Amino acid sequence: MSLPGLTILTKRADFVAASRARRVSRPAFTVQMRKSERTEGIRVGFTCSKKVGNAVARNRAKRRLREAARLVLAKQGKSGCDYVLIGRRDTTASRPFDQLCHDLETALKDLHAT
């Protein structure tokens, strides 16, 4: 799967490295961002633990996060950065999509400000 203008993170090492970086939490998700010296462009990863629900619920939450990232990160993400979006139980799948996108926009502003 590919998102226009974004590269998908697939290696565990990239997720682990992002887990030690800056993070911002919003009602529907948490965003982790780390500056990556070895890559150009915007890389993004998505994860939802079993706490989010069964496979259907996790997949739905990740689909919503992918679409929000496609719309927001492609425009407001910084080149050379890795982003990981972590879904939350109930709220990621049920939050209105426009609020989900707004949450991602404000999270990116907070991450880029520091």
Short mmCIF file of C-alpha atoms in Angstrom, two decimals, residues 18-109:
data_model
loop_
_atom_site.label_atom_id
_atom_site.label_comp_id
_atom_site.label_asym_id
_atom_site.label_seq_id
_atom_site.Cartn_x
_atom_site.Cartn_y
_atom_site.Cartn_z
CA ALA A 18 10.06 6.69 17.01
CA SER A 19 8.84 5.49 20.40
CA ARG A 20 11.83 7.24 22.01
CA ALA A 21 11.11 10.53 20.22
CA ARG A 22 8.71 13.39 20.86
CA ARG A 23 5.03 12.60 21.17
CA VAL A 24 1.77 14.49 21.35
CA SER A 25 -1.52 12.97 22.46
CA ARG A 26 -4.94 13.91 21.21
CA PRO A 27 -8.33 12.40 22.13
CA ALA A 28 -8.33 9.94 19.23
CA PHE A 29 -4.64 9.05 18.87
CA THR A 30 -1.02 9.71 19.80
CA VAL A 31 1.53 10.97 17.28
CA GLN A 32 5.24 10.28 17.63
CA MET A 33 7.74 12.21 15.50
CA ARG A 34 11.46 11.75 15.09
CA LYS A 35 13.89 13.41 12.72
CA SER A 36 15.53 10.83 10.51
CA GLU A 37 18.97 11.73 9.21
CA ARG A 38 19.19 8.92 6.68
CA THR A 39 16.00 9.51 4.72
CA GLU A 40 14.39 12.17 2.61
CA GLY A 41 10.68 12.68 2.37
CA ILE A 42 7.96 11.93 4.89
CA ARG A 43 7.67 8.47 6.39
CA VAL A 44 4.65 7.39 8.40
CA GLY A 45 3.64 4.29 10.36
CA PHE A 46 0.37 3.19 11.93
CA THR A 47 -0.26 0.95 14.89
CA CYS A 48 -3.17 -0.15 17.04
CA SER A 49 -2.77 -2.56 19.94
CA LYS A 50 -5.24 -5.27 20.89
CA LYS A 51 -6.63 -2.85 23.48
CA VAL A 52 -8.30 -1.05 20.55
CA GLY A 53 -10.45 -4.14 19.93
CA ASN A 54 -10.66 -7.14 17.69
CA ALA A 55 -9.06 -7.27 14.23
CA VAL A 56 -12.04 -5.56 12.60
CA ALA A 57 -11.87 -2.63 15.04
CA ARG A 58 -8.08 -2.31 14.71
CA ASN A 59 -8.23 -2.35 10.92
CA ARG A 60 -11.01 0.25 10.87
CA ALA A 61 -9.02 2.52 13.18
CA LYS A 62 -5.89 2.15 11.02
CA ARG A 63 -7.86 2.87 7.83
CA ARG A 64 -9.12 6.11 9.36
CA LEU A 65 -5.61 7.07 10.50
CA ARG A 66 -4.20 6.32 7.03
CA GLU A 67 -6.77 8.55 5.37
CA ALA A 68 -6.18 11.38 7.83
CA ALA A 69 -2.43 11.07 7.24
CA ARG A 70 -2.95 11.14 3.48
CA LEU A 71 -4.93 14.37 3.73
CA VAL A 72 -2.97 16.18 6.46
CA LEU A 73 0.58 14.81 6.64
CA ALA A 74 1.20 15.10 2.92
CA LYS A 75 0.65 18.87 3.24
CA GLN A 76 1.90 19.68 6.74
CA GLY A 77 4.52 17.02 7.43
CA LYS A 78 8.21 17.92 7.33
CA SER A 79 10.58 16.17 4.99
CA GLY A 80 13.14 14.03 6.78
CA CYS A 81 10.77 13.15 9.62
CA ASP A 82 9.20 9.86 10.66
CA TYR A 83 5.70 9.92 12.13
CA VAL A 84 3.92 7.08 13.94
CA LEU A 85 0.18 7.34 14.62
CA ILE A 86 -1.10 5.17 17.45
CA GLY A 87 -4.82 4.49 17.61
CA ARG A 88 -6.86 4.54 20.82
CA ARG A 89 -9.68 2.36 22.01
CA ASP A 90 -13.17 3.49 20.93
CA THR A 91 -12.27 7.07 20.00
CA THR A 92 -10.14 6.49 16.89
CA ALA A 93 -12.92 4.57 15.17
CA SER A 94 -15.82 6.67 16.43
CA ARG A 95 -14.53 10.27 16.40
CA PRO A 96 -15.99 12.34 13.53
CA PHE A 97 -13.50 12.36 10.67
CA ASP A 98 -13.21 16.15 10.41
CA GLN A 99 -12.29 16.29 14.11
CA LEU A 100 -9.79 13.47 13.58
CA CYS A 101 -8.09 15.51 10.84
CA HIS A 102 -8.19 18.66 12.97
CA ASP A 103 -6.58 16.75 15.86
CA LEU A 104 -3.77 15.66 13.53
CA GLU A 105 -3.24 19.23 12.31
CA THR A 106 -2.96 20.59 15.86
CA ALA A 107 -0.70 17.72 16.91
CA LEU A 108 1.67 18.47 14.02
CA LYS A 109 1.76 22.17 14.92
#
